[in-house]
XYZ file of C-alpha atoms in Angstrom:
737
model
C 201.422 163.116 63.179
C 199.029 165.617 64.653
C 196.889 162.783 65.984
C 199.845 161.173 67.775
C 200.663 164.518 69.454
C 197.073 164.771 70.533
C 197.136 161.256 72.025
C 200.348 162.033 73.927
C 198.848 165.281 75.214
C 195.735 163.469 76.448
C 197.773 160.746 78.185
C 200.044 163.308 79.863
C 197.045 165.359 80.934
C 195.364 162.294 82.423
C 198.545 161.391 84.319
C 198.859 164.924 85.669
C 195.217 164.874 86.743
C 195.648 161.472 88.363
C 198.737 162.612 90.237
C 197.095 165.827 91.481
C 193.712 164.339 92.386
C 193.160 163.259 95.981
C 190.997 160.222 96.555
C 189.275 160.044 99.917
C 187.091 157.235 101.115
C 184.115 157.201 103.476
C 182.123 154.389 105.053
C 178.554 154.434 106.363
C 175.773 152.148 107.513
C 172.062 152.601 106.943
C 168.944 150.563 107.543
C 167.312 149.134 104.439
C 163.947 150.745 105.246
C 165.397 154.207 105.792
C 166.129 156.883 103.229
C 169.728 156.825 102.024
C 170.803 160.374 102.824
C 174.512 159.820 102.273
C 174.817 158.921 98.587
C 173.051 162.054 97.223
C 175.223 164.310 99.406
C 178.417 162.499 98.355
C 177.414 162.784 94.693
C 176.723 166.479 95.158
C 180.149 167.002 96.702
C 181.929 165.237 93.847
C 180.002 167.458 91.429
C 180.987 170.530 93.441
C 184.630 169.378 93.557
C 184.764 168.942 89.790
C 183.105 172.289 89.068
C 185.482 174.146 91.371
C 188.661 172.294 90.401
C 189.256 170.889 93.882
C 190.654 167.631 92.506
C 189.091 165.723 95.400
C 187.199 162.548 94.688
C 185.031 161.141 97.514
C 184.070 157.485 97.339
C 181.404 156.104 99.677
C 181.204 152.494 100.826
C 177.679 151.852 102.047
C 176.748 148.927 104.305
C 173.097 147.939 104.735
C 171.156 144.969 106.008
C 170.728 143.922 102.376
C 174.355 143.950 101.193
C 175.877 142.655 104.434
C 174.967 140.564 107.446
C 175.828 143.389 109.795
C 173.667 145.453 112.101
C 174.489 148.863 113.501
C 176.173 147.092 116.461
C 178.262 144.944 114.109
C 179.142 148.086 112.152
C 180.281 149.753 115.360
C 182.436 146.720 116.221
C 183.911 146.742 112.717
C 184.742 150.449 113.008
C 186.246 149.989 116.448
C 188.445 147.166 115.172
C 189.747 149.271 112.268
C 190.436 152.319 114.391
C 192.229 150.387 117.113
C 194.567 149.085 114.406
C 195.129 152.718 113.318
C 193.885 151.784 109.877
C 193.968 154.423 107.112
C 191.608 152.507 104.843
C 188.892 155.132 105.380
C 189.284 158.868 105.829
C 185.716 159.747 106.771
C 183.433 157.757 109.034
C 179.686 158.143 109.371
C 178.864 156.906 112.859
C 176.091 156.780 115.432
C 176.145 159.345 118.234
C 175.855 156.599 120.890
C 179.516 155.683 120.275
C 181.038 159.144 120.679
C 183.069 158.132 123.736
C 184.318 154.952 122.032
C 185.634 156.683 118.911
C 186.913 159.836 120.599
C 190.598 158.726 120.744
C 190.631 157.919 117.013
C 189.109 161.063 115.442
C 190.519 164.566 115.090
C 189.161 167.404 117.213
C 187.062 169.372 114.732
C 187.185 172.478 116.940
C 190.835 172.805 115.925
C 190.123 172.696 112.185
C 186.628 174.055 111.480
C 185.666 177.746 111.729
C 183.795 178.540 114.933
C 180.877 180.002 112.973
C 180.410 176.686 111.168
C 180.159 174.766 114.458
C 177.928 177.430 116.034
C 175.300 176.894 113.292
C 174.339 173.629 114.952
C 172.126 173.265 117.991
C 174.324 173.414 121.117
C 172.655 170.305 122.514
C 173.669 168.378 119.399
C 177.265 169.595 119.604
C 177.375 168.476 123.238
C 176.296 164.985 122.178
C 179.276 164.670 119.869
C 181.785 166.129 122.315
C 183.738 163.905 124.673
C 186.346 165.212 127.112
C 185.984 168.627 125.448
C 186.859 167.080 122.065
C 184.411 167.515 119.170
C 184.784 164.388 117.072
C 181.787 164.676 114.760
C 179.369 167.020 113.013
C 175.791 165.774 112.468
C 174.793 164.977 108.901
C 171.213 164.314 109.935
C 169.270 163.796 113.139
C 167.265 160.637 113.729
C 164.142 161.246 115.768
C 160.855 159.479 116.097
C 157.505 161.155 115.656
C 153.955 160.593 116.767
C 151.721 159.963 113.767
C 148.067 160.752 114.447
C 145.271 159.397 112.270
C 143.821 162.678 110.989
C 140.676 161.030 109.611
C 139.703 159.573 112.986
C 140.655 162.716 114.906
C 138.511 164.862 112.602
C 135.643 162.368 112.807
C 135.451 162.676 116.579
C 136.564 166.319 116.766
C 139.801 165.510 118.599
C 143.194 167.242 118.391
C 146.739 165.939 118.206
C 147.762 165.081 121.804
C 150.623 166.903 123.491
C 150.624 164.807 126.669
C 150.377 161.102 127.489
C 147.129 161.645 129.375
C 145.612 163.317 126.317
C 146.805 160.453 124.122
C 145.236 157.843 126.440
C 141.940 159.711 126.771
C 141.636 160.344 123.021
C 142.569 156.792 122.010
C 140.229 155.221 124.588
C 137.337 157.360 123.405
C 137.890 156.582 119.706
C 138.402 152.851 120.376
C 135.126 152.653 122.316
C 133.208 154.609 119.691
C 134.588 152.529 116.811
C 133.679 149.313 118.623
C 130.071 150.448 118.525
C 130.203 150.227 114.724
C 132.062 146.885 114.831
C 135.475 148.339 113.950
C 137.569 146.162 116.262
C 140.785 146.153 114.235
C 141.995 149.538 115.438
C 145.214 149.905 117.404
C 145.330 152.686 120.003
C 149.131 153.007 120.105
C 151.868 150.679 118.935
C 154.622 151.770 121.347
C 157.494 150.084 119.482
C 158.734 148.473 122.723
C 160.272 145.437 121.050
C 163.303 143.564 122.367
C 165.865 145.329 120.204
C 167.412 148.694 119.413
C 164.083 150.353 118.662
C 162.708 149.072 121.957
C 165.663 150.623 123.790
C 165.021 153.970 122.095
C 161.310 153.831 122.980
C 162.143 153.210 126.648
C 164.568 156.116 126.873
C 162.177 158.397 124.963
C 159.374 157.669 127.385
C 161.615 158.440 130.365
C 162.884 161.522 128.509
C 159.333 162.800 128.227
C 159.169 163.165 132.012
C 161.835 165.873 132.215
C 160.837 169.156 133.802
C 161.292 170.943 130.470
C 163.067 170.596 127.132
C 166.011 172.440 128.682
C 166.319 169.844 131.446
C 168.694 166.898 131.325
C 167.605 163.289 131.061
C 166.133 162.093 134.403
C 168.343 160.113 136.739
C 167.539 156.412 136.788
C 166.562 156.410 140.462
C 164.480 159.605 140.230
C 160.754 160.037 140.765
C 160.484 161.099 137.110
C 161.774 157.712 135.906
C 159.394 155.867 138.206
C 156.426 157.910 136.960
C 157.526 157.307 133.366
C 157.547 153.521 133.860
C 154.113 153.653 135.470
C 152.717 155.722 132.581
C 154.359 153.389 130.069
C 152.520 150.432 131.566
C 149.275 152.383 131.745
C 149.445 153.224 128.022
C 150.021 149.559 127.199
C 147.228 148.290 129.430
C 144.585 150.888 128.503
C 144.972 151.522 124.754
C 147.273 148.793 123.453
C 148.301 145.203 124.197
C 151.377 143.106 124.895
C 151.522 141.919 121.284
C 151.229 145.421 119.817
C 153.620 147.015 122.300
C 156.258 144.341 121.713
C 155.982 144.476 117.905
C 158.758 145.970 115.809
C 159.258 148.331 112.890
C 157.747 145.961 110.292
C 154.419 145.957 112.123
C 154.640 149.739 112.507
C 155.063 150.187 108.752
C 152.116 147.879 108.119
C 149.921 150.025 110.384
C 151.434 153.108 108.820
C 150.236 152.170 105.348
C 146.899 150.504 106.172
C 145.731 153.321 108.450
C 144.551 151.026 111.237
C 146.280 152.876 114.052
C 144.877 155.865 115.912
C 148.355 156.838 117.106
C 151.588 155.428 115.805
C 155.230 155.874 116.749
C 157.755 155.645 113.923
C 160.794 157.459 112.615
C 160.207 160.956 111.272
C 159.998 160.761 107.480
C 157.829 161.625 104.543
C 154.392 160.068 105.159
C 150.997 159.475 103.613
C 148.335 162.195 104.073
C 146.167 160.080 106.364
C 148.588 160.817 109.193
C 149.822 164.074 110.639
C 153.187 164.111 112.411
C 154.026 165.739 115.731
C 156.597 165.495 118.499
C 156.507 162.623 120.981
C 154.194 163.647 123.872
C 155.398 164.508 127.353
C 153.992 164.399 130.880
C 152.897 167.997 130.266
C 152.491 170.110 127.134
C 155.793 171.946 127.686
C 158.073 168.968 127.140
C 158.661 166.418 124.395
C 160.098 162.946 124.670
C 162.116 163.194 121.454
C 165.756 162.139 121.782
C 168.309 163.422 119.315
C 170.556 160.811 117.844
C 171.433 160.165 114.284
C 174.587 160.147 112.258
C 177.755 162.191 112.576
C 180.681 162.435 110.279
C 184.170 162.300 111.735
C 187.699 162.276 110.353
C 190.274 159.597 111.154
C 193.263 160.972 113.057
C 195.740 158.502 111.507
C 195.598 159.746 107.906
C 198.201 162.116 106.426
C 197.847 165.877 106.174
C 196.739 165.902 102.527
C 193.988 163.334 103.171
C 192.922 165.167 106.324
C 192.658 168.575 104.613
C 190.693 167.079 101.720
C 188.381 165.310 104.166
C 187.796 168.588 106.024
C 186.675 170.246 102.788
C 184.238 167.389 102.126
C 182.923 167.407 105.720
C 182.406 171.164 105.704
C 180.508 170.964 102.409
C 178.228 168.105 103.510
C 177.345 169.876 106.764
C 176.868 173.344 105.250
C 173.530 175.088 105.717
C 172.776 174.957 101.986
C 173.273 171.191 101.725
C 171.463 170.588 105.030
C 168.479 172.553 103.738
C 168.314 171.003 100.267
C 169.182 167.379 101.051
C 167.994 167.004 104.641
C 165.246 169.435 105.648
C 163.433 169.530 102.289
C 163.404 165.713 102.157
C 161.493 165.439 105.433
C 164.636 164.591 107.381
C 165.904 166.513 110.370
C 168.980 168.722 110.351
C 171.021 169.672 113.383
C 170.898 173.309 112.236
C 167.723 174.354 114.038
C 167.707 177.850 112.455
C 166.698 176.199 109.169
C 163.253 175.579 110.651
C 162.678 179.305 111.234
C 162.297 179.813 107.489
C 158.550 180.295 106.946
C 158.773 179.420 103.235
C 160.391 176.092 104.099
C 157.807 175.426 106.805
C 155.062 175.735 104.197
C 156.552 172.651 102.521
C 157.356 170.585 105.627
C 156.112 170.308 109.213
C 158.551 172.435 111.241
C 156.578 172.125 114.474
C 158.082 168.736 115.324
C 161.580 170.268 115.363
C 160.554 173.520 117.032
C 158.722 171.638 119.761
C 161.677 169.302 120.366
C 164.447 171.882 120.617
C 166.848 172.321 122.185
C 167.926 168.862 121.134
C 169.213 166.570 123.852
C 170.471 163.052 124.247
C 171.233 160.573 126.990
C 174.488 160.553 128.951
C 175.084 156.837 129.502
C 176.931 155.802 132.645
C 178.127 152.333 131.734
C 180.464 151.328 134.569
C 182.273 148.190 133.328
C 179.654 147.299 130.721
C 180.010 147.897 127.004
C 177.352 150.140 125.471
C 175.562 147.176 123.907
C 175.548 145.098 127.091
C 174.384 147.997 129.240
C 171.518 148.849 126.884
C 170.519 145.177 126.556
C 170.314 144.777 130.349
C 168.487 148.089 130.753
C 165.942 147.028 128.127
C 165.552 143.578 129.691
C 164.643 144.976 133.121
C 162.146 147.511 131.754
C 160.446 145.009 129.444
C 160.230 142.528 132.314
C 158.365 145.172 134.311
C 156.215 146.113 131.317
C 155.063 142.618 130.375
C 155.172 140.908 133.777
C 154.190 141.663 137.357
C 157.527 143.008 138.588
C 157.252 145.828 141.118
C 158.285 149.242 139.767
C 160.550 149.916 142.773
C 162.395 146.638 142.177
C 162.844 147.555 138.513
C 164.202 150.997 139.369
C 166.667 149.388 141.791
C 167.893 146.972 139.087
C 168.263 149.794 136.549
C 170.154 151.927 139.036
C 172.438 149.054 140.014
C 173.601 148.664 136.410
C 175.697 151.810 136.576
C 175.803 152.566 140.289
C 178.922 151.981 142.344
C 178.076 151.308 145.973
C 180.449 152.330 148.703
C 180.563 152.537 152.456
C 179.029 155.668 153.987
C 177.618 156.914 157.266
C 174.216 157.108 155.605
C 171.670 154.478 156.598
C 169.885 154.739 153.239
C 171.209 151.395 151.992
C 172.603 149.794 155.153
C 173.267 150.539 158.812
C 176.734 148.964 158.883
C 178.604 152.127 157.916
C 177.270 154.136 160.829
C 177.608 151.201 163.232
C 181.245 150.543 162.334
C 182.066 154.238 162.601
C 180.596 154.313 166.108
C 182.793 151.309 166.958
C 185.789 153.203 165.544
C 185.012 156.226 167.735
C 184.574 153.943 170.774
C 187.883 152.128 170.220
C 189.691 155.403 169.532
C 188.335 156.905 172.752
C 189.430 153.844 174.715
C 192.947 154.048 173.292
C 193.339 157.772 173.938
C 191.877 157.923 177.436
C 193.592 154.717 178.554
C 196.959 156.449 178.212
C 196.096 158.424 181.373
C 196.944 155.344 183.457
C 200.580 155.661 182.403
C 200.862 158.889 184.384
C 199.083 157.796 187.567
C 201.795 157.100 190.125
C 200.099 154.281 192.040
C 199.785 152.261 188.809
C 203.402 152.609 187.715
C 204.231 149.065 188.783
C 201.782 147.725 186.183
C 203.602 149.429 183.313
C 207.181 148.245 183.712
C 207.280 146.095 180.583
C 208.138 149.036 178.295
C 209.316 152.608 178.757
C 206.364 155.018 178.841
C 207.218 156.543 175.481
C 207.274 153.090 173.841
C 203.877 152.251 175.330
C 202.586 155.473 173.778
C 204.235 154.683 170.427
C 202.708 151.202 170.416
C 199.221 152.596 171.130
C 199.708 155.221 168.391
C 200.681 152.406 166.011
C 197.501 150.499 166.861
C 195.482 153.679 166.296
C 197.139 154.248 162.903
C 196.188 150.693 161.877
C 192.603 151.428 162.874
C 192.635 154.658 160.822
C 192.750 152.457 157.712
C 189.045 151.881 158.429
C 188.375 155.515 157.485
C 189.885 155.002 154.015
C 187.035 152.606 153.210
C 184.394 155.299 153.628
C 183.187 157.345 150.684
C 183.927 156.958 147.000
C 187.062 154.835 146.417
C 190.084 156.665 145.013
C 193.664 155.750 144.182
C 194.882 158.024 146.996
C 192.767 156.108 149.499
C 194.288 152.859 148.259
C 197.774 154.145 149.084
C 196.644 155.600 152.419
C 195.297 152.190 153.431
C 198.647 150.519 152.778
C 200.499 153.331 154.561
C 198.282 153.055 157.654
C 198.644 149.283 157.819
C 202.409 149.164 157.291
C 203.500 152.051 159.523
C 200.887 151.231 162.140
C 202.061 147.622 162.268
C 205.702 148.651 162.690
C 204.981 151.179 165.440
C 202.737 148.793 167.394
C 204.912 145.654 167.170
C 208.509 146.936 167.283
C 208.280 148.216 170.918
C 207.628 144.670 172.257
C 210.388 143.448 169.929
C 212.668 145.998 171.545
C 211.815 144.669 175.014
C 212.496 141.048 174.088
C 215.732 142.056 172.366
C 217.154 143.674 175.515
C 215.668 140.950 177.755
C 217.807 138.238 176.201
C 218.714 135.731 178.962
C 222.371 136.397 178.488
C 223.491 139.995 178.112
C 225.460 140.716 174.942
C 226.690 143.607 172.825
C 223.615 143.626 170.600
C 221.099 143.736 173.426
C 223.160 146.423 175.188
C 223.319 148.552 172.027
C 219.562 148.199 171.446
C 218.859 149.189 175.037
C 220.962 152.337 174.701
C 219.664 153.251 171.206
C 216.003 152.310 171.264
C 214.856 155.047 168.862
C 217.486 154.093 166.323
C 216.340 150.483 166.699
C 212.731 151.554 166.109
C 213.644 153.647 163.081
C 215.544 150.738 161.494
C 212.241 149.141 160.438
C 210.501 152.260 159.130
C 212.713 152.847 156.017
C 211.683 149.434 154.674
C 208.004 150.425 154.747
C 208.782 153.930 153.490
C 210.566 152.436 150.482
C 207.726 150.008 149.724
C 205.091 152.767 149.940
C 207.208 155.082 147.765
C 207.691 152.408 145.099
C 203.941 151.707 145.051
C 203.377 155.231 143.712
C 205.510 154.457 140.654
C 202.772 152.175 139.290
C 199.663 153.173 141.254
C 196.774 150.944 142.196
C 193.817 150.352 139.912
C 190.226 150.572 141.057
C 188.692 147.272 140.035
C 184.917 147.236 139.729
C 183.279 144.052 140.938
C 180.189 143.813 138.749
C 177.388 141.857 140.406
C 174.693 140.505 138.129
C 171.414 141.982 139.366
C 173.275 143.145 142.447
C 175.233 146.038 143.897
C 178.547 146.828 142.213
C 181.519 148.021 144.227
C 185.184 148.847 143.740
C 188.352 147.719 145.442
C 192.046 148.437 145.097
C 193.931 146.051 142.860
C 197.526 145.950 141.660
C 197.561 144.599 138.115
C 201.225 144.876 137.152
C 203.854 142.370 138.200
C 205.831 145.170 139.838
C 203.057 146.304 142.157
C 201.996 142.730 142.936
C 205.583 141.928 143.980
C 205.637 144.942 146.291
C 202.298 143.978 147.832
C 203.583 140.454 148.456
C 206.702 141.921 150.042
C 204.652 143.596 152.798
C 203.420 140.383 154.482
C 206.902 138.914 154.053
C 208.466 141.799 155.999
C 205.671 141.653 158.594
C 206.163 137.906 158.972
C 209.932 138.264 159.418
C 209.343 140.697 162.293
C 206.794 138.347 163.856
C 209.086 135.320 163.422
C 211.990 137.129 165.126
C 209.609 138.128 167.887
C 208.394 134.510 168.162
C 211.959 133.199 168.520
C 212.708 135.709 171.255
C 209.448 134.817 173.003
C 210.452 131.151 172.955
C 213.890 131.960 174.333
C 212.498 134.155 177.124
C 209.440 132.058 177.861
C 210.418 131.235 181.462
C 211.844 134.563 182.623
C 209.848 135.455 185.716
C 210.164 139.205 185.311
C 208.164 139.165 182.064
C 206.261 135.924 182.569
C 202.753 137.308 181.920
C 203.926 139.767 179.255
C 205.510 136.956 177.271
C 202.215 135.073 177.085
C 200.284 138.156 175.982
C 202.778 139.068 173.276
C 202.708 135.473 172.063
C 198.923 135.850 171.702
C 199.589 139.065 169.722
C 201.873 137.161 167.339
C 199.278 134.467 166.746
C 196.510 137.032 166.103
C 198.692 139.064 163.740
C 199.619 136.012 161.697
C 195.944 135.116 161.457
C 194.886 138.657 160.477
C 197.632 138.957 157.872
C 196.674 135.618 156.334
C 193.010 136.621 156.113
C 193.767 140.121 154.836
C 196.047 139.057 151.993
C 193.792 136.209 150.896
C 190.494 138.107 150.984
C 191.336 140.038 147.803
C 191.501 136.766 145.886
C 188.004 135.776 146.959
C 185.023 137.098 145.020
C 182.534 138.550 147.494
C 179.223 139.362 145.818
C 177.952 141.776 148.432
C 179.618 145.133 148.939
C 178.425 145.446 152.560
C 179.888 142.032 153.391
C 183.184 142.949 151.704
C 183.574 146.222 153.602
C 182.491 144.665 156.898
C 185.058 141.884 156.536
C 187.832 144.359 155.731
C 186.892 146.613 158.644
C 186.726 143.669 161.038
C 190.231 142.624 159.962
C 191.538 146.147 160.575
C 189.803 146.293 163.956
C 191.136 142.871 164.895
C 194.725 143.736 163.956
C 194.554 147.108 165.677
C 192.794 146.052 168.868
C 194.741 142.826 169.349
C 198.014 144.778 169.157
C 196.626 147.415 171.529
C 195.177 144.928 174.043
C 198.121 142.524 174.222
C 200.747 145.273 174.517
C 198.924 147.819 176.661
C 195.186 147.318 177.139
C 195.410 144.078 179.124
C 197.152 145.994 181.903
C 194.173 148.347 182.192
C 191.796 145.382 182.270
C 193.790 143.786 185.068
C 193.583 147.018 187.059
C 189.831 147.276 186.560
C 189.036 143.716 187.634
C 191.201 143.690 190.791
C 189.358 142.788 193.998
C 189.947 141.958 197.685
C 190.839 138.361 196.860
C 193.805 139.391 194.752
C 196.339 138.021 197.243
C 194.593 134.679 197.372
C 194.418 134.612 193.602
C 198.139 135.367 193.348
C 198.900 132.588 195.824
C 196.943 130.088 193.779
C 198.632 131.247 190.566
C 202.058 131.020 192.202
C 201.391 127.427 193.281
C 200.129 126.616 189.809
C 203.211 128.124 188.176
C 205.563 126.227 190.517
C 203.853 122.925 189.732
C 203.920 123.734 186.068
C 207.621 124.534 186.190
C 208.389 121.279 188.071
C 206.498 119.404 185.406
C 208.379 121.205 182.630
C 211.751 120.517 184.294
C 210.851 116.843 184.700
C 209.848 116.643 181.066
C 213.020 118.381 180.016
C 215.171 115.986 182.103
C 213.358 113.006 180.576
C 213.954 114.429 177.124
C 217.636 114.979 177.944
C 217.940 111.385 179.166
C 216.301 110.073 176.020
C 218.561 112.234 173.922
C 221.628 111.030 175.791
C 220.565 107.378 175.360
C 219.951 107.920 171.684
C 223.354 109.602 171.246
C 225.080 106.720 173.054
C 223.673 104.112 170.671
C 224.325 106.148 167.567
C 227.569 107.897 168.469
C 229.443 106.522 165.483
C 226.976 108.110 163.005
C 226.999 111.628 164.438
C 229.202 114.132 162.569
C 230.471 117.551 163.522
C 227.515 119.397 161.950
C 225.013 117.359 163.975
C 226.959 118.138 167.148
C 226.740 121.815 166.304
C 222.968 121.641 165.743
C 222.525 119.697 168.954
C 224.546 122.283 170.864
C 222.418 125.059 169.366
C 219.207 123.286 170.280
C 220.479 122.616 173.770
C 221.451 126.245 174.146
C 218.026 127.433 172.998
C 216.358 125.025 175.413
C 218.669 126.232 178.120
C 217.611 129.822 177.464
C 213.981 128.740 177.176
C 213.975 127.395 180.752
C 216.096 130.160 182.228
C 214.130 132.204 184.759
C 216.532 135.071 185.259
C 218.573 137.370 183.039
C 222.318 137.057 183.552
């Protein structure tokens, strides 16, 4: 009986424990040839949890090259897929610092949950690496850094010291190689480099560039800087003078082989516990005040989609694993690197391990990637490809720098002549055209020229010129870095400028109708109301465009110069953009009909021809403008030049055919003007006789046709015929009734 009570008590106790215990799950990836730092720390936490009655059980799922087919890139893709699905399968994620920006939306901000003093223990440079948009998404478990391993036996033999600079490394290696050759030791490697076509090769490239900073407090050099160019030159010099293509391009396996057989003078490999033949130090720099070491490594972050209980339990585990005690015992003392740099100020600890490599490399720093439209993997692969092509082939260093810079650089139109002269040239053209427009308005107010400006009222001439100028101002929106605001300003300039430049001639043709009517009379007496009738349409379109703003689309050019342009992705904005040319075309079609009707009116004979030319040019410009965005142009200068030429064409054609042609006619007048007018008059009379003859012939043919087919003509056809006849009648009318 007592035994049965005992069994029941045990079962109940187990159930209570099971109910109260919180199970949290973590996932990590590690290379097969690296020390597994995660499992011992996880085991220690579970031990700590049990001893302190926390009722938290942490389970770790470890992926390696041995138990899966994944690489660190595949692991990143797997993580990204889970997080985008808002999966709660894992509470804690161990992840590489290179993907901080990718995972930022999916992890909690640790600054909101961890004590400030806990975060402040870590090197500020490391914390910056794991912060994105002011959100701290991870705390470093350990720092991955490479080290320079120097063959202590050979250095002692030739009385040489561990190099602090690349020049020292080259000089020392060259000397030892030459001396060893004298005793037939030809198997030595001066420096392995680890510049293979893979992740380690990418790290080696960035480390070498990193070593050309001004100091350890300086940021990573810009791609197009002198420092980067000097780094690439030194990289090639190291390969050519103390190594070889085969050694430089070899990977980690070859490095480990050299590491254990002692056949390298200098060797680059990850910082770890090593055999006594080698002594470890920081990666050299261009001077002895800077190191090339880049901080990376593994962070631990907490999924933002888990519930409060799981989150709080995960925070306890994270805080424990990143505590100073655990970092000292399980990271620093095992020849790994902790992000808590104060650990390496402990002299007792530094008697057991080499603290100089950390001291010489602090403050820790990383690389701020600017990826443009590329994924991290694609950007790094292209970056590595260009550098290795320079390293192993005869590519010019300036060409390589240009290719590297183009990967992340967005080119845009400027007044600078650094990349092209077009920007300055087109701006000078803009200033010239603007000056012409402004100063040409003086002619309106010179009394002896008044007879040349009878087509429109003075104020409407001015409005039309202002409209043409506003169209041309869209050129200015193409200068400088593209922005969403500039996209909207471009549309505003084109729409309002078009309306102001074209509606005044439309007004004239509306009141010039061959037969006076109520509409033409009203328009003549209310010209500003007539003008303002068209503006609300464009105001509405521009206002609606702000509801779903433009997107800046980056045109990525392979081994070329990337640029951005305004694109409307949504169906709503695309409909609005298509509506603009429709409205423009309706205005031009109405204007075309009126031009046809008033083609023969003597009072506006020349003006009619010029405005017809305006209509043709505007249709052409609109067609080109709204089709150019669907054509992929692989040169940013060509794209901007085409767009500017379209704007200039639309602006200047409207200006010239409404107003400018009158100035030109004034400027080219000469003493033979009367004779010229006489010739033109005779030509016009002959032309009109010909047109009347043709019209009569057409009328006769029409009459003959109607006679033979009278039985088949219905009332609707009579109506159409009457309309056509009326239009033709207006078309040939020379005077306004």
